[in-house]
CSV table of C-alpha atoms in Angstrom, one decimal:
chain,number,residue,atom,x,y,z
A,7,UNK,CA,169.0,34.5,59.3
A,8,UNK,CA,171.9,31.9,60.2
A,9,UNK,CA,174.6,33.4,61.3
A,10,UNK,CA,178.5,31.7,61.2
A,11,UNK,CA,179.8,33.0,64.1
A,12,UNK,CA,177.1,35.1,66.1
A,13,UNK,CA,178.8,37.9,68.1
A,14,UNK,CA,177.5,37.7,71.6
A,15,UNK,CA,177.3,39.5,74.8
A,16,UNK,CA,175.6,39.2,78.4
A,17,UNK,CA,174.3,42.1,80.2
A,18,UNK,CA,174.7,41.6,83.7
A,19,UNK,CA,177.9,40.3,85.7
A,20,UNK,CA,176.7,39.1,88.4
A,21,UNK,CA,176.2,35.7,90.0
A,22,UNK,CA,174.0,34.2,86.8
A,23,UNK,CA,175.6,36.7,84.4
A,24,UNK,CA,179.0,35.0,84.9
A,25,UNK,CA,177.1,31.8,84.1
A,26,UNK,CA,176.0,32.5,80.6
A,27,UNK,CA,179.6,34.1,80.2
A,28,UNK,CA,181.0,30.8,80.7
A,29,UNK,CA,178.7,29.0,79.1
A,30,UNK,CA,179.4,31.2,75.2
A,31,UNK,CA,182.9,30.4,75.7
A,32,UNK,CA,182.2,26.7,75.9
A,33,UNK,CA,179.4,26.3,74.0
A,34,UNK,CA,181.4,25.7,71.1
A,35,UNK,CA,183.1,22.6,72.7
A,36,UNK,CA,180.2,20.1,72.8
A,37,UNK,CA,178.0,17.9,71.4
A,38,UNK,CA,178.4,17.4,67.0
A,39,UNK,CA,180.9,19.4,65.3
A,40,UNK,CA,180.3,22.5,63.0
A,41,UNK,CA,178.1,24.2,65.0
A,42,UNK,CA,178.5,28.0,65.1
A,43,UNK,CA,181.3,29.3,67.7
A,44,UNK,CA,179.9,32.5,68.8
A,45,UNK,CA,182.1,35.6,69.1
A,46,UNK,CA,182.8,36.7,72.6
A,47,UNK,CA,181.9,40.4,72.3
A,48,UNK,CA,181.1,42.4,75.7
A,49,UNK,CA,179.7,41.9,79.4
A,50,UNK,CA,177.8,44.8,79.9
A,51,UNK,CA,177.5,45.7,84.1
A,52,UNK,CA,176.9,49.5,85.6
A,53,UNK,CA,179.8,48.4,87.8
A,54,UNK,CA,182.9,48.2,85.5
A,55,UNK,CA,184.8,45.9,88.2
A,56,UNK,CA,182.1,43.2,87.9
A,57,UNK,CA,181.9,43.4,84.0
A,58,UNK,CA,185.9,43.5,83.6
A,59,UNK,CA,186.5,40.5,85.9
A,60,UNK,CA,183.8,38.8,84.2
A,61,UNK,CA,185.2,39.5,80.3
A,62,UNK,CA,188.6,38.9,81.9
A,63,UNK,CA,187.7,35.3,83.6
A,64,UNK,CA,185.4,34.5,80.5
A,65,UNK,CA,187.6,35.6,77.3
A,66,UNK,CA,185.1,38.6,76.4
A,67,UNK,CA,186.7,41.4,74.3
A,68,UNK,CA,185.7,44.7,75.9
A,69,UNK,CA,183.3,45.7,78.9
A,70,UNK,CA,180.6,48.1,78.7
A,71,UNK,CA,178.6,50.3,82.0
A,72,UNK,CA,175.7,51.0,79.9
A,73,UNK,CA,173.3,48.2,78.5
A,74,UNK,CA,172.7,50.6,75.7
A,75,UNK,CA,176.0,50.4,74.3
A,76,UNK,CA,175.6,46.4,73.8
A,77,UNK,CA,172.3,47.3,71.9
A,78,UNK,CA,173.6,49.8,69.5
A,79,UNK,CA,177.1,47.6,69.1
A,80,UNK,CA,176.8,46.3,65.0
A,81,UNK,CA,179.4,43.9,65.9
A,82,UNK,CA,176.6,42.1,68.9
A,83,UNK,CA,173.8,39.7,67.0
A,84,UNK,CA,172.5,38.2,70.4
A,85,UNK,CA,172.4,39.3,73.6
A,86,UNK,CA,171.7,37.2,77.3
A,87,UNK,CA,170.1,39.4,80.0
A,88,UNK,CA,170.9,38.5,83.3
A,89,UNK,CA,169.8,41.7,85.2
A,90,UNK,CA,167.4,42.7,87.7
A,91,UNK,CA,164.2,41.3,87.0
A,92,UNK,CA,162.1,45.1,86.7
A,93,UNK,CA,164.9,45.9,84.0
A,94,UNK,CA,164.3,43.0,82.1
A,95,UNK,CA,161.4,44.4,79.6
A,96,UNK,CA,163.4,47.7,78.4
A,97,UNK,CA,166.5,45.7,77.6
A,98,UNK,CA,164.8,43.1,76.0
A,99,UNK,CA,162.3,45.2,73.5
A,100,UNK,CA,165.1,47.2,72.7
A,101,UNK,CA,166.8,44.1,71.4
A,102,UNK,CA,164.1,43.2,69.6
A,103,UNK,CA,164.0,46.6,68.2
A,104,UNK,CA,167.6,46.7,66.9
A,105,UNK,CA,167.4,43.3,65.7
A,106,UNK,CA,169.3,41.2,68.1
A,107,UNK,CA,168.5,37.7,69.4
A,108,UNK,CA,167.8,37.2,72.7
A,109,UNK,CA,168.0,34.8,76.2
A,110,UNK,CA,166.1,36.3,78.9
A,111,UNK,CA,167.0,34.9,82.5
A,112,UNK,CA,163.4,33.9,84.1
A,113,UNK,CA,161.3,35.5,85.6
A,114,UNK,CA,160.4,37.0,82.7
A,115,UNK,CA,159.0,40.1,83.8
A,116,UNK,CA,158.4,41.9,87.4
A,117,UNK,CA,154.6,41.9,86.0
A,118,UNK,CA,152.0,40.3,83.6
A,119,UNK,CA,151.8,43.6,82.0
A,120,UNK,CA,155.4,43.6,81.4
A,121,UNK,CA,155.9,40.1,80.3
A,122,UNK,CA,152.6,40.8,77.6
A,123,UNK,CA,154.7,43.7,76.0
A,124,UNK,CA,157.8,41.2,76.2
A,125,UNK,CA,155.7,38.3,74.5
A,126,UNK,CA,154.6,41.0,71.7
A,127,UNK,CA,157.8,42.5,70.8
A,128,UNK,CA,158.8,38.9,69.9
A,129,UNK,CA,155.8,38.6,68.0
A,130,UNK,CA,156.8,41.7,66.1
A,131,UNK,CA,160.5,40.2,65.2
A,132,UNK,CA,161.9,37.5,63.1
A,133,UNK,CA,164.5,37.0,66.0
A,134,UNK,CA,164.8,34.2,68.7
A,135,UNK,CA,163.6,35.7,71.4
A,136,UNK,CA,164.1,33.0,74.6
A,137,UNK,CA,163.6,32.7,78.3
A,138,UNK,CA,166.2,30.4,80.4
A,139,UNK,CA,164.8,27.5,82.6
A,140,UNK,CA,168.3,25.8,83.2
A,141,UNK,CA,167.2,22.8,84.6
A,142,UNK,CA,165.5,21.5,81.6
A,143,UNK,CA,169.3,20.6,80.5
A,144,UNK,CA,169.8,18.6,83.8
A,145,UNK,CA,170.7,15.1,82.3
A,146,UNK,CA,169.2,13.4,84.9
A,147,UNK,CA,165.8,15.2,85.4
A,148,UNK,CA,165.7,14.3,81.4
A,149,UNK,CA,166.5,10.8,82.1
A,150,UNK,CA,163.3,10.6,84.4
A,151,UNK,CA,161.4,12.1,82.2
A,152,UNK,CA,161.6,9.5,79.4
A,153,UNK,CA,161.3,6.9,82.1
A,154,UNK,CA,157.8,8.5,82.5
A,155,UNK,CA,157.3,9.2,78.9
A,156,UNK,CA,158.3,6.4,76.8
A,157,UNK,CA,159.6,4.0,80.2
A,158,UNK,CA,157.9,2.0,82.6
A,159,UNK,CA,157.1,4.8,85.2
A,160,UNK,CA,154.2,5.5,83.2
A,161,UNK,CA,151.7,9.3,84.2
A,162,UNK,CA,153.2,11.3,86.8
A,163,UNK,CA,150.2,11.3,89.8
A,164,UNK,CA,151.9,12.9,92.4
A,165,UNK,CA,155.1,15.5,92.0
A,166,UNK,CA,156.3,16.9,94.9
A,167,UNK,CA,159.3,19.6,94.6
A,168,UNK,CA,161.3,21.5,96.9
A,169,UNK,CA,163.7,23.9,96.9
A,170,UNK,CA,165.4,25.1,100.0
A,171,UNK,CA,168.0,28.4,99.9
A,172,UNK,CA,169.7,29.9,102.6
A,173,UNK,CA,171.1,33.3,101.2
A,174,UNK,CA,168.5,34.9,103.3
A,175,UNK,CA,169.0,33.3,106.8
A,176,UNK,CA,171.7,36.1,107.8
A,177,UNK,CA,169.1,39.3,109.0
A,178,UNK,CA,172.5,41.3,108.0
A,179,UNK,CA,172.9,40.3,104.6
A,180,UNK,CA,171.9,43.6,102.5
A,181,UNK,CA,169.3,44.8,100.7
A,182,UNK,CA,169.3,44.1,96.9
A,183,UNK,CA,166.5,44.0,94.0
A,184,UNK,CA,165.6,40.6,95.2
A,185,UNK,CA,163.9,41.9,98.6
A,186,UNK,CA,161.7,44.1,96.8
A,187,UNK,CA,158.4,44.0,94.7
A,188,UNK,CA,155.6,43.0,96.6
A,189,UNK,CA,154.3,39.1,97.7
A,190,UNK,CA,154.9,37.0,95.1
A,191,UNK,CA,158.5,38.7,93.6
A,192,UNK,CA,160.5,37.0,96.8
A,193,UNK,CA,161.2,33.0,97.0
A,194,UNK,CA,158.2,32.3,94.6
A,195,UNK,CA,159.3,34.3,91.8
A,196,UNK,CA,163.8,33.6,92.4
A,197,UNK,CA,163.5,30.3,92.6
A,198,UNK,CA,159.9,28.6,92.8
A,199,UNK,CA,159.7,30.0,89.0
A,200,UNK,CA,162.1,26.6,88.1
A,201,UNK,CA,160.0,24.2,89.9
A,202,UNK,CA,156.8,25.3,88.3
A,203,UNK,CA,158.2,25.0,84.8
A,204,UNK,CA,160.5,21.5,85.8
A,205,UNK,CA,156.5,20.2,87.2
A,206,UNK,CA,154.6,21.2,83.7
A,207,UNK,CA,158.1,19.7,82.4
A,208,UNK,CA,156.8,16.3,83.3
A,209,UNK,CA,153.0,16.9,83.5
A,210,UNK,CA,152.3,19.2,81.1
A,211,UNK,CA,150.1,22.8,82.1
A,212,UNK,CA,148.8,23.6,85.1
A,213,UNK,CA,145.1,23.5,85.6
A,214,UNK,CA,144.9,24.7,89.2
A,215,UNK,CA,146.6,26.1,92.4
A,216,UNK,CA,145.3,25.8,95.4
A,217,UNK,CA,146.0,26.4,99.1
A,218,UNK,CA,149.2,28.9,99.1
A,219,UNK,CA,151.0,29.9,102.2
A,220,UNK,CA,153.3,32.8,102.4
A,221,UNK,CA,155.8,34.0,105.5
A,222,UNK,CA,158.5,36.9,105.7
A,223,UNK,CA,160.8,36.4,108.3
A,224,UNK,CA,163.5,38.8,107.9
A,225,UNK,CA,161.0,42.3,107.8
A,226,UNK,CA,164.0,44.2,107.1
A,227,UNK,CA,167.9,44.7,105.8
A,228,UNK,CA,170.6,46.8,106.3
A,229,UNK,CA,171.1,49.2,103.4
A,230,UNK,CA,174.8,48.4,101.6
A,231,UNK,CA,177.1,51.3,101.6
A,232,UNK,CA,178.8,49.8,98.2
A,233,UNK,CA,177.6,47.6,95.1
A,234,UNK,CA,176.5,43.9,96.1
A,235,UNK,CA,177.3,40.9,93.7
A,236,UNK,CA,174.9,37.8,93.8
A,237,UNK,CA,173.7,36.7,97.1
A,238,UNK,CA,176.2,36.9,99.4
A,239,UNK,CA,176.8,40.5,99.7
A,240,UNK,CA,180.5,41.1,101.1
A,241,UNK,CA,179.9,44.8,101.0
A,242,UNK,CA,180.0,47.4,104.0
A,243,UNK,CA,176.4,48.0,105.3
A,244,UNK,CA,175.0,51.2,107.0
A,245,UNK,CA,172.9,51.7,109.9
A,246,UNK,CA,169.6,52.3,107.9
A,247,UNK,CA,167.3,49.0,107.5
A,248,UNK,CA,164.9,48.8,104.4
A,249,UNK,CA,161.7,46.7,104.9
A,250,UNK,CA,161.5,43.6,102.9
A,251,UNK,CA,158.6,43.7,100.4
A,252,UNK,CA,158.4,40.0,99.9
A,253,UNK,CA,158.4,36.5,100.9
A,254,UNK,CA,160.8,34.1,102.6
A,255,UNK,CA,158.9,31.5,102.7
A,256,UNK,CA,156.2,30.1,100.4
A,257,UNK,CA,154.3,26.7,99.8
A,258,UNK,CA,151.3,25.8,97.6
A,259,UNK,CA,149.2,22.6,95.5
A,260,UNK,CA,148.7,22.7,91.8
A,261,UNK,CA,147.0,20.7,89.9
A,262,UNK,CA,147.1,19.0,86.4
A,263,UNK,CA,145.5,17.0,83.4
A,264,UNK,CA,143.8,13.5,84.9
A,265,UNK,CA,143.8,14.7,88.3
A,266,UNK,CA,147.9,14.9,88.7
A,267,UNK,CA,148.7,16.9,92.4
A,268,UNK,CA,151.7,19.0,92.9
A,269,UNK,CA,152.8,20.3,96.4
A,270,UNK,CA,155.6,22.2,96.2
A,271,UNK,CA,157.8,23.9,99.7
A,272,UNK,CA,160.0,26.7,98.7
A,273,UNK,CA,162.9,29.0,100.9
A,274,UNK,CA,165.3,31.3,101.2
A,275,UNK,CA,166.0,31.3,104.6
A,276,UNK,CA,166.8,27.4,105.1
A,277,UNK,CA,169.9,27.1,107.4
A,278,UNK,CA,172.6,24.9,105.8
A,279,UNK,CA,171.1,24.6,102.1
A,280,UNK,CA,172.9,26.8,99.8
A,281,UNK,CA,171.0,25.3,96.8
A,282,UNK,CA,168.8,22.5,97.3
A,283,UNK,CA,166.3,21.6,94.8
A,284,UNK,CA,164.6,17.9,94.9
A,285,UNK,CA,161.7,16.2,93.1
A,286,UNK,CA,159.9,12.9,93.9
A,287,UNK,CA,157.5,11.8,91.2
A,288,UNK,CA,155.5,9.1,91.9
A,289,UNK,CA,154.1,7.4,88.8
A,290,UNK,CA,151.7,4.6,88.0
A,291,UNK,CA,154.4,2.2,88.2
A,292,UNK,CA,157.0,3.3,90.2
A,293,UNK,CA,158.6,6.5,91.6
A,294,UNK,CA,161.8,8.5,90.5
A,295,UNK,CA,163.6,11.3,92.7
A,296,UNK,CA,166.5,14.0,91.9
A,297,UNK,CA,168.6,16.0,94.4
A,298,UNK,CA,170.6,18.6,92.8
A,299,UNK,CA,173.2,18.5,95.5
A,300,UNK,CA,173.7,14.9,93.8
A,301,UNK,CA,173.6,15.5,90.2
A,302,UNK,CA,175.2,13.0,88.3
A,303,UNK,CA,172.4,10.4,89.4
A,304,UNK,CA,168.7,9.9,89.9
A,305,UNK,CA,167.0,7.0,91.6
A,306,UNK,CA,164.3,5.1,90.6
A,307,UNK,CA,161.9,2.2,91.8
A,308,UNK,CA,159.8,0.4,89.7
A,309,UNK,CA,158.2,-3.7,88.8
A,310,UNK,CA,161.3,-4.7,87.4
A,311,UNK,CA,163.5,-6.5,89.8
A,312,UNK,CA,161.7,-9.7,91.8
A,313,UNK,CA,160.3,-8.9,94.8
A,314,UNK,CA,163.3,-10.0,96.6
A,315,UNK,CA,165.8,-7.7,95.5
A,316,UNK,CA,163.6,-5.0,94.6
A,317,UNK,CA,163.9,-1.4,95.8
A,318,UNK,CA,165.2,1.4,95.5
A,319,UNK,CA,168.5,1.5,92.8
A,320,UNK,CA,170.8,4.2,92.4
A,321,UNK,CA,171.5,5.0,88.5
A,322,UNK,CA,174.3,7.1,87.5
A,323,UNK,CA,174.6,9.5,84.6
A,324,UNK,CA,176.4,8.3,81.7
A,325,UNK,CA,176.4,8.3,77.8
A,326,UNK,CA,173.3,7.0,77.1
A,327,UNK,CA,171.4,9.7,78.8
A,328,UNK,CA,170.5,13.1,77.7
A,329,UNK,CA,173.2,15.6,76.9
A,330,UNK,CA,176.1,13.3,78.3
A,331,UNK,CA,177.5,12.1,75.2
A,332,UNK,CA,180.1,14.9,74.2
A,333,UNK,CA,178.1,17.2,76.4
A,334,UNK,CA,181.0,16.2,78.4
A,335,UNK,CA,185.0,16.6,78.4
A,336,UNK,CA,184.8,13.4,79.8
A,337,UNK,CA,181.4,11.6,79.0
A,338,UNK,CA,181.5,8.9,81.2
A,339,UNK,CA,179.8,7.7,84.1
A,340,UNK,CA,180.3,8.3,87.3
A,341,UNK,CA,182.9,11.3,86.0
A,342,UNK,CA,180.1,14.4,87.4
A,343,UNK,CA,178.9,17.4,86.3
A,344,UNK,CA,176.7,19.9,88.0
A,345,UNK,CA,174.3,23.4,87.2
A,346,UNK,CA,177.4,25.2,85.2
A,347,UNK,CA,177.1,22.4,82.7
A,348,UNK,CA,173.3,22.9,82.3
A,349,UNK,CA,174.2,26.9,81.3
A,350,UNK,CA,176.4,25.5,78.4
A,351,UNK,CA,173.7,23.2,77.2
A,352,UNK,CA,171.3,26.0,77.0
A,353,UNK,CA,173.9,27.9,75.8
A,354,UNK,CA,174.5,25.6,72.8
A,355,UNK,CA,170.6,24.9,72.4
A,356,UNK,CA,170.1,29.2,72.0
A,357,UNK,CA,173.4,29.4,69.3
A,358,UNK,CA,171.5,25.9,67.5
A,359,UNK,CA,168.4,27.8,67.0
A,360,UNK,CA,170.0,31.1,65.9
A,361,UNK,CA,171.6,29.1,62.8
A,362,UNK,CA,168.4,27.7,62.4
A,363,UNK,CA,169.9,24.0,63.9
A,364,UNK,CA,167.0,22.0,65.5
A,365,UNK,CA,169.0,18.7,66.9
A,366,UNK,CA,168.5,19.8,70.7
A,367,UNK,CA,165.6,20.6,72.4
A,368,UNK,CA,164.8,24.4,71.7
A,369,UNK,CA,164.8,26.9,74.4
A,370,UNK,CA,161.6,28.1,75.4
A,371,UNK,CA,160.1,31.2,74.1
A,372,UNK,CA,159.1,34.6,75.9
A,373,UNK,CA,155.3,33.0,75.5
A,374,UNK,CA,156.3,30.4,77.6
A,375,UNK,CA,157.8,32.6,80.0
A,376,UNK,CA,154.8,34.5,80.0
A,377,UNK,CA,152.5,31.4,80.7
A,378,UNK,CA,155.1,30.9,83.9
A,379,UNK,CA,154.5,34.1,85.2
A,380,UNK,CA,150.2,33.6,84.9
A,381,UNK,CA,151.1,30.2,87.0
A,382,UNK,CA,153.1,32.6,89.7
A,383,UNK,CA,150.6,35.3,90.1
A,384,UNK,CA,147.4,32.3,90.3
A,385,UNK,CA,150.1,30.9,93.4
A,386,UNK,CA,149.6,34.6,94.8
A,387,UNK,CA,146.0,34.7,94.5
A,388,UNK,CA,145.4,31.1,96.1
A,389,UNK,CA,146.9,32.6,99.1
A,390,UNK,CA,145.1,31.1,102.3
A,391,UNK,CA,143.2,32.8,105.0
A,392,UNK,CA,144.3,31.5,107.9
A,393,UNK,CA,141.8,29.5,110.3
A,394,UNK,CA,142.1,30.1,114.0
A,395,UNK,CA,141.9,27.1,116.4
């Protein structure tokens, strides 16, 4: 079914929900014209103030408390959930069922049982039924990618990826949903999710996993006496602590077609780094890294220079890489762009595939998401037993 002007609506105003919200309302603004401008319908959050600053900031029509009401709502054809990740299944099979699209923010699922019934309610409908890895629209990390594809990088043999957070340095920052759910649902499952899909990104599937090491260092968090909004809490907090259920810390190898190694270093608790992701690939012919705190650019070092000058050269973003031309308001180099941006690609990728449009790449699909979580849980069960010395 193509749909003209989809009527859409995120569930969840929080930190990622606002994200998708701004990225409908500009999704009609890049790349060729005539693509479908979706209707901004209704951010949907159990606390109205979050869901009517969000419509407000974000051009949404009305705000809703209950998820249900976006569900039953004729007037809403596709749906983002950006929600806790054990509420994800229920919302998202009863889109299915009433026949709307959906984006689901990864993780998919709290479980492999969950993400199963996910991956079969999708099977069951003739909707597009999603998951969100935003950093596949990174222009840059794309950019590398067809220097190792169809460039002179050549095979990746050695990715290493890390991705340092801080949001849980401060002992008194709250408890939320992301402190709980066992080893596994804590830094490996928030945000080591992305580098395991951006390493099978350029590799292709994970054959192994090997060696994992997992730490909690904050063992428990003050209980908040009010509602929390991303990570940063700003809400009073009581006297009661509630023990953390997951991990702060976690590193691990993988492994990959023709002997390809992965190590990957993963936090939440890294002083200093709000939101540090990098990735070094070293190829058969050269190597290429990526910082997100720098990215408009990538660098790369490779045969091509003489032996004199050669090193390594910064390359800046422009036109002639991925999503840049008209991705942008201003699609030049050097101009910047950053992780907002990547939401509005997706964004426009998701609203391409409802009106059955296939120029961009498509967004992955709840299978995928699925395959994701199998990588997580082998990362949980290749946990080491330490050797004493």
């Amino acid at each position: 079914m193509t749909l003209s002007s989809p009527g859409v609506a995120v569930i969840g105003a929080g930190m990622v929900g606002r994200a998708h919200a701004n990225a409908y309302r500009n999704a009609a603004t890049v790349f060729a014209p005539g693509r479908p401008a979706p209707r901004l319908v209704a951010i949907a959050d159990t606390h109205e103030p979050f869901a009517a600053d969000a419509a407000a900031r974000y051009g949404f029509a009305r705000t809703e408390t209950d998820w249900r009401a976006v569900i039953d709502a004729p007037d809403v054809d596709a749906v983002t959930v950006a929600v806790a990740n054990n509420l994800h299944r229920e919302i998202v099979e009863a889109a299915l069922a009433a026949g709307k699209h959906v984006l689901c923010e990864k993780p998919l699922a709290p479980s492999l049982d969950d993400a199963q019934a996910m991956v079969d309610a999708a099977a069951a409908s003739d909707r597009v039924a999603a998951v969100g890895f935003t950093f596949r629209r990174s222009p840059a990390i794309n950019a590398i990618r067809e220097q190792v594809r169809n460039g002179g990088l050549g095979r990746v043999r050695h990715l290493v990826g890390t991705y340092f957070t801080d949001y849980g340095f401060d002992p008194q920052r709250p408890m939320s949903w992301r402190y709980l759910g066992g080893p596994g649902s804590g830094v490996l499952a928030d945000i080591g999710s992305h580098l395991v899909d951006l390493a099978e990104f350029f590799c292709g599937p994970t054959t192994g996993v090997q060696g994992t090491s997992m730490s909690t260092l904050v063992s428990s968090r003050p209980k908040p006496l009010g509602v929390t909004v991303g990570h940063a809490g700003g809400v009073e907090l009581s006297d009661e602590h509630v023990p953390v259920e997951n991990e702060d810390i976690c590193t691990f190898t993988t492994t990959y077609a023709g002997g390809t190694l992965g190590t990957f270093a993963l936090s939440r608790v890294a002083f200093g780094h709000a939101n540090t992701l990098r990735l070094e690939l070293f190829c058969e012919n050269g190597t290429a890294s990526f910082d997100l705190t720098r990215p408009g650019e990538f660098s790369i070092i490779d045969g091509t220079p003489g032996q004199s000058v050669n090193g390594a050269r910064q390359v800046f973003i422009g036109p002639w890489h991925p999503y840049v031309a008209r991705g942008l308001p201003m699609d030049f180099p050097t101009v910047g762009h950053g992780q907002n941006d990547f939401f509005v690609f997706q964004a426009r990728a998701f609203l391409d595939q409802i009106a059955g449009i296939d120029e961009l790449p498509p967004c992955p699909d709840l299978a995928h998401g699925l395959h994701n979580l199998r990588v997580l849980d082998a990362v949980v069960s290749a946990t080491d037993k330490p050797v004493l010395l």
